[in-house]
XYZ file of C-alpha atoms in Angstrom:
438
model
C 98.260 73.982 113.235
C 96.571 70.839 111.212
C 99.086 70.800 108.993
C 101.924 71.475 111.843
C 100.665 68.467 113.338
C 100.584 66.409 110.089
C 104.334 67.658 109.388
C 105.284 66.329 113.482
C 103.531 63.166 112.755
C 105.578 62.752 109.454
C 108.758 63.647 111.516
C 107.867 61.050 114.134
C 107.503 58.617 111.910
C 110.352 58.815 109.844
C 112.356 59.084 112.993
C 110.844 55.962 114.150
C 112.059 54.345 111.217
C 115.222 55.350 111.126
C 115.539 53.919 114.881
C 114.229 50.807 113.961
C 116.818 50.594 111.012
C 119.573 51.327 113.386
C 118.337 48.675 116.065
C 117.890 46.484 113.557
C 121.748 46.471 111.870
C 124.029 43.841 113.013
C 127.647 43.118 112.261
C 128.988 39.537 111.368
C 132.199 38.519 111.364
C 133.754 35.147 109.359
C 136.968 33.774 110.642
C 138.462 30.661 109.378
C 140.824 30.448 112.268
C 138.537 30.609 115.004
C 135.235 30.579 113.598
C 132.408 28.097 113.868
C 129.028 27.827 111.499
C 127.164 26.922 114.803
C 128.030 30.180 116.510
C 125.859 33.337 116.450
C 128.544 35.327 114.124
C 128.161 38.619 116.451
C 131.346 38.527 118.447
C 134.863 38.199 116.929
C 136.068 35.549 119.953
C 136.275 32.157 120.250
C 132.912 30.404 121.279
C 129.151 30.303 120.703
C 129.019 34.161 120.258
C 131.741 34.516 118.105
C 132.589 34.136 114.254
C 131.152 32.163 112.019
C 133.475 29.735 109.447
C 131.818 30.328 106.271
C 130.717 32.822 104.059
C 127.676 30.882 103.108
C 126.675 30.409 106.736
C 126.946 34.418 106.908
C 124.902 34.868 103.483
C 122.176 32.207 105.322
C 121.717 34.880 107.963
C 118.602 37.019 108.081
C 120.534 39.603 107.009
C 118.725 43.310 106.904
C 119.436 46.774 105.825
C 122.543 48.253 106.942
C 124.262 44.906 108.035
C 127.512 44.313 107.615
C 129.350 40.692 106.968
C 132.825 40.832 107.451
C 135.453 38.262 106.284
C 138.847 37.819 108.060
C 141.921 36.617 106.611
C 141.855 32.804 105.058
C 140.688 30.774 101.952
C 137.019 30.477 101.875
C 136.803 27.487 99.360
C 133.190 27.039 99.100
C 130.444 27.106 96.702
C 127.314 27.670 95.713
C 127.379 31.359 97.318
C 123.971 33.279 96.977
C 123.274 36.635 98.135
C 119.578 36.912 98.098
C 118.752 39.552 100.700
C 118.596 43.242 99.818
C 118.875 46.269 101.895
C 117.664 49.851 101.296
C 118.448 53.151 99.739
C 121.003 54.557 101.503
C 121.454 51.664 103.582
C 123.014 48.833 102.156
C 124.184 45.179 103.496
C 127.819 45.189 102.705
C 130.089 42.076 102.267
C 133.280 42.872 102.648
C 136.992 42.149 103.961
C 137.800 42.730 107.729
C 139.672 46.114 107.331
C 143.732 45.253 106.693
C 142.079 41.757 105.930
C 142.691 39.958 102.514
C 140.454 37.092 102.296
C 140.517 34.768 99.587
C 137.064 33.123 97.996
C 137.881 30.009 96.249
C 134.940 28.813 94.356
C 136.782 26.178 92.100
C 138.166 24.386 90.516
C 136.404 24.854 87.135
C 137.431 22.302 84.523
C 135.210 22.277 81.539
C 136.389 18.767 79.868
C 134.907 17.185 83.527
C 132.359 20.104 84.653
C 128.705 18.860 86.088
C 125.825 21.271 85.740
C 126.304 22.332 89.111
C 130.005 23.323 88.493
C 128.645 26.312 86.320
C 127.063 27.595 89.608
C 130.922 28.089 90.896
C 130.667 31.826 91.361
C 129.080 34.394 94.027
C 125.321 34.787 92.768
C 123.534 37.997 93.802
C 119.354 37.270 92.971
C 116.524 37.487 94.805
C 115.188 34.550 93.170
C 112.802 36.161 90.776
C 113.882 38.485 87.419
C 111.131 40.496 88.373
C 112.244 41.497 91.777
C 115.350 42.960 91.624
C 118.210 42.521 93.830
C 119.203 46.121 95.482
C 121.608 47.902 97.791
C 124.037 45.569 98.385
C 128.057 46.380 98.120
C 130.684 43.571 97.416
C 134.040 45.076 98.481
C 137.688 43.971 99.129
C 137.613 40.431 98.335
C 139.529 38.376 96.413
C 137.500 36.019 94.310
C 139.372 33.633 92.104
C 139.214 30.004 90.426
C 135.547 29.410 89.546
C 133.263 29.501 86.432
C 132.623 33.199 86.876
C 133.766 35.545 89.647
C 130.389 37.623 90.522
C 126.731 36.911 88.735
C 123.848 39.051 89.238
C 120.701 39.095 87.325
C 118.392 42.199 87.913
C 119.406 44.488 90.305
C 119.435 48.162 91.436
C 122.252 50.487 93.095
C 124.446 47.132 93.597
C 128.426 48.580 94.168
C 131.176 46.531 93.372
C 134.131 48.125 94.975
C 137.925 47.262 95.755
C 137.516 43.280 94.557
C 140.617 41.731 92.928
C 138.969 39.027 90.511
C 141.485 36.539 88.667
C 141.747 33.060 87.030
C 138.094 32.487 86.603
C 137.287 30.448 83.440
C 134.338 32.544 82.665
C 133.548 36.156 83.008
C 135.039 38.315 86.116
C 131.324 40.131 86.777
C 128.353 39.004 84.792
C 125.591 41.731 85.785
C 122.498 41.388 83.492
C 119.987 44.163 84.006
C 121.520 46.170 87.120
C 120.630 49.755 87.047
C 122.581 52.434 88.998
C 124.998 50.218 89.286
C 128.206 51.047 90.390
C 132.172 48.939 89.725
C 134.641 50.950 91.404
C 138.516 50.036 92.078
C 138.415 46.384 90.915
C 141.277 44.354 89.385
C 140.005 41.789 86.669
C 143.177 39.534 86.069
C 143.492 37.049 83.567
C 139.825 36.331 82.872
C 139.719 33.166 80.887
C 142.346 31.716 82.054
C 141.483 28.248 80.602
C 142.141 30.013 76.907
C 145.556 31.756 78.220
C 146.832 28.289 79.317
C 145.221 26.232 76.275
C 144.017 28.364 73.732
C 140.887 28.668 72.271
C 140.979 25.330 70.697
C 137.524 26.211 67.901
C 136.417 28.306 70.843
C 135.339 31.876 69.463
C 137.923 34.002 71.417
C 135.296 36.885 72.037
C 132.968 35.321 74.279
C 134.610 35.669 77.683
C 135.158 39.298 79.433
C 136.315 40.704 82.680
C 132.636 42.749 83.308
C 130.135 41.636 80.741
C 126.966 44.101 81.883
C 123.619 45.294 80.832
C 121.264 47.826 82.217
C 120.610 51.639 82.924
C 123.128 54.590 84.335
C 126.172 52.746 84.971
C 129.371 54.084 86.901
C 132.651 51.976 85.306
C 135.267 53.559 87.321
C 139.233 53.272 88.460
C 139.013 49.611 87.455
C 142.387 47.699 85.872
C 141.081 44.866 83.085
C 144.144 43.230 82.710
C 145.311 40.207 80.509
C 141.751 39.316 79.327
C 141.990 36.059 77.595
C 139.164 35.787 75.019
C 137.060 38.840 74.763
C 136.715 42.472 76.003
C 137.782 43.822 79.107
C 134.096 45.454 79.400
C 131.642 44.251 76.919
C 128.448 47.079 77.251
C 125.359 45.095 76.138
C 122.456 46.943 74.958
C 120.140 43.702 75.067
C 116.248 43.776 75.083
C 114.540 41.618 77.187
C 112.511 39.938 74.037
C 115.038 38.182 71.513
C 118.320 38.741 73.565
C 117.569 37.830 77.195
C 114.739 36.142 79.493
C 111.569 38.218 79.014
C 111.144 37.739 82.846
C 113.902 40.718 83.478
C 112.269 44.249 83.787
C 112.113 46.067 80.490
C 113.576 49.093 81.914
C 116.789 47.113 83.160
C 117.623 46.581 79.695
C 119.696 48.615 76.984
C 122.671 50.032 78.260
C 123.829 53.624 79.266
C 126.750 54.817 81.327
C 129.980 56.438 82.234
C 133.742 54.754 81.680
C 135.963 56.931 83.201
C 139.463 56.574 84.908
C 140.009 52.921 83.704
C 143.301 51.099 82.952
C 142.765 48.722 79.783
C 145.606 46.210 79.259
C 147.257 43.449 77.659
C 144.137 41.703 76.457
C 144.752 38.614 73.823
C 142.117 38.408 71.298
C 139.483 41.550 71.661
C 140.309 45.410 72.759
C 139.770 47.249 75.789
C 135.877 47.463 75.326
C 133.267 47.103 73.166
C 129.928 49.017 72.620
C 127.495 46.429 71.833
C 123.781 46.101 70.088
C 121.205 49.153 69.125
C 120.244 49.780 72.841
C 123.433 50.886 73.713
C 123.085 54.423 73.597
C 124.788 57.523 74.566
C 127.803 56.021 76.477
C 130.387 58.596 77.819
C 134.086 56.542 77.467
C 136.556 59.211 78.959
C 139.926 59.559 81.033
C 141.112 55.912 80.420
C 144.459 54.485 79.046
C 143.915 51.457 76.614
C 147.272 49.779 76.186
C 148.888 47.080 73.971
C 145.202 45.066 73.816
C 144.394 42.985 71.113
C 147.539 41.698 70.961
C 147.020 38.267 68.917
C 145.129 40.288 66.756
C 146.008 42.335 63.448
C 144.577 45.824 62.463
C 140.948 45.753 60.619
C 138.706 48.670 60.470
C 135.946 46.345 62.222
C 137.509 46.636 65.818
C 139.756 48.703 67.590
C 142.316 48.363 70.436
C 140.559 50.352 72.436
C 136.935 50.689 71.764
C 135.103 48.585 69.280
C 131.334 49.253 68.123
C 128.756 46.104 66.837
C 125.589 47.065 65.551
C 125.314 49.745 68.363
C 123.221 52.826 68.878
C 124.334 55.866 68.644
C 125.404 59.198 70.500
C 128.534 57.840 72.029
C 131.195 60.357 73.156
C 134.880 59.176 73.789
C 137.307 62.058 74.493
C 140.565 62.801 76.792
C 141.997 58.677 76.727
C 144.861 57.861 75.979
C 145.508 54.864 73.753
C 148.933 53.463 72.608
C 149.948 50.052 71.359
C 152.801 48.625 68.949
C 153.044 45.872 66.397
C 152.559 43.155 65.940
C 149.358 43.538 67.523
C 146.681 45.653 66.742
C 147.214 49.207 66.804
C 143.883 50.974 65.500
C 142.503 52.708 68.446
C 138.618 52.260 67.177
C 136.335 50.214 64.892
C 132.894 49.712 63.838
C 130.876 46.888 62.349
C 127.194 47.480 61.450
C 125.398 45.089 59.622
C 128.265 43.535 57.096
C 129.935 46.908 56.696
C 132.941 47.903 58.416
C 134.303 51.326 59.367
C 136.528 53.060 61.473
C 133.461 55.467 62.229
C 130.319 54.736 60.560
C 128.731 57.708 62.743
C 127.879 56.270 66.120
C 130.334 58.173 68.116
C 132.300 61.340 68.201
C 135.893 61.756 69.651
C 138.046 64.480 70.972
C 140.813 65.210 73.346
C 142.504 61.945 72.761
C 146.170 61.162 72.614
C 146.419 58.184 70.471
C 149.720 56.369 69.508
C 151.664 59.604 70.231
C 153.503 58.368 73.617
C 153.664 55.586 76.133
C 151.818 55.978 79.104
C 155.291 55.472 80.907
C 153.738 53.162 83.788
C 156.222 52.400 86.609
C 156.242 48.465 85.461
C 154.469 47.860 81.715
C 156.456 47.083 78.814
C 154.974 45.754 75.467
C 154.304 42.074 76.650
C 152.833 41.828 80.219
C 155.264 41.210 82.951
C 155.417 39.106 85.899
C 154.442 41.958 88.242
C 152.651 45.127 86.267
C 152.567 48.221 87.945
C 150.448 50.869 86.153
C 151.252 54.004 88.628
C 152.327 56.913 86.327
C 156.265 58.209 86.339
C 157.377 61.349 86.203
C 156.656 63.066 82.713
C 153.459 60.673 81.717
C 151.224 62.270 79.247
C 148.639 61.117 81.296
C 149.059 63.131 84.043
C 146.820 66.427 84.378
C 145.416 65.650 80.990
C 142.014 64.022 82.217
C 138.368 65.609 82.404
C 137.343 66.637 85.771
C 134.632 64.299 86.631
C 132.349 64.796 90.205
C 131.723 61.408 90.262
C 135.752 60.084 90.545
C 136.722 61.986 93.483
C 139.618 59.380 94.384
C 141.801 56.526 92.228
C 141.715 52.833 93.080
C 144.143 53.539 95.712
C 142.372 55.921 97.283
C 144.610 59.154 96.552
C 142.326 62.101 95.666
C 141.974 63.415 92.606
C 143.338 65.819 91.104
C 146.792 66.034 92.953
C 148.320 68.323 90.150
C 146.517 71.009 87.908
C 144.056 68.503 86.489
C 142.875 64.741 86.561
C 145.230 62.263 85.518
C 144.062 59.688 83.018
C 143.862 56.087 83.886
C 143.199 54.321 87.202
C 146.027 55.779 89.214
C 146.435 59.855 90.185
C 150.071 60.512 90.424
C 151.489 61.923 93.435
C 151.917 66.031 93.147
C 155.270 66.127 94.474
C 158.199 65.904 92.338
C 160.142 62.789 92.545
C 157.453 61.181 95.212
C 157.603 57.497 95.013
C 154.300 55.666 94.103
C 152.915 52.800 96.668
C 153.883 49.522 95.636
C 151.404 47.713 92.893
C 149.100 45.052 94.453
C 150.699 41.573 93.934
C 149.345 39.168 90.758
C 147.428 37.009 91.859
C 148.637 33.044 91.393
C 145.682 30.658 90.670
C 144.855 28.454 93.483
C 144.394 24.873 93.563
């Protein structure tokens, strides 16, 4: 009986906690057309109880687990933007587009020649104020972010989710995520990251410093993303850093290194480097599968130090590369893989195994993706693509970037898009290629 009473008390306390969270959860609206930062933000119609005008005002609200901030159509030209409040396990704080809307977050312009120190804060920053206190349980979804120094930056995090965002034409990183554990990057588009270097060339700057995603941490899921025309680095830079000689010692040691899965992404048209790099000795046992690597390192020649698809630089071991489709044509780099360990280069120096990859056998047959980047690329797969049904079944990748269920045929497709099962079905239209906003 005593045990039963204790159980009853525990159940009652848990129910009370859930009720308290449910009561506290709030929905805020931000509307550039009718909003005012003097409003409560809790309604959608004009007036004191109506929407806010700026994202900055929404981030200043007492956001709590379960709260949602909806952004409606408009261009939100503002910075700095800092998200400093965390959610709870299973009950995140969500910052996202209002359904059917495409809000644009313009944190620019960033101009390096005239940049003040404050201009390097032109980005969406997710930070608690202390590296020892990781931000946690926050979802950023459905936003277009452009024109700043970086798209999104996080320093120290747990269970952060970045989903269906369109990040383009930044000067620096698309996402800079240092010390993030159990974080998910799903269904995003990274286009023309490092735009300055596309427009003006590297000009003495080392063309390996600016990436679609630059990240550190444990148990990453990088799935269903598109990396297009990265100017001066890799689409994905997976860095196995430590917190003593590489990064600030204030980072929790268990948030250093790199482990994770990189699956069903499409990497295309990078200029000076390949699709992704596995970097430093604490990057151990990554799994790279079901991805398409197409026409990357276009301004580089073949050498064994780096690949069009995956490069390794002083990396740890145990990496697996499987069931990827890799294709490129000259004059750019065509070799798939390459390693550098100390002063030694080689195709494989023993840090990875590979199997089931389709390498320079057949063009992936995208709807619109010739050898040079077109005005409006479309990476849906045409009938007869060698990527169709050739992927591994992955329990953590249940849909594609468009939300189409996987698989549609006899197996998973390789890349970010799952081809419709019906013969001759037309794929949905590609999202437009973004324009740099002034």
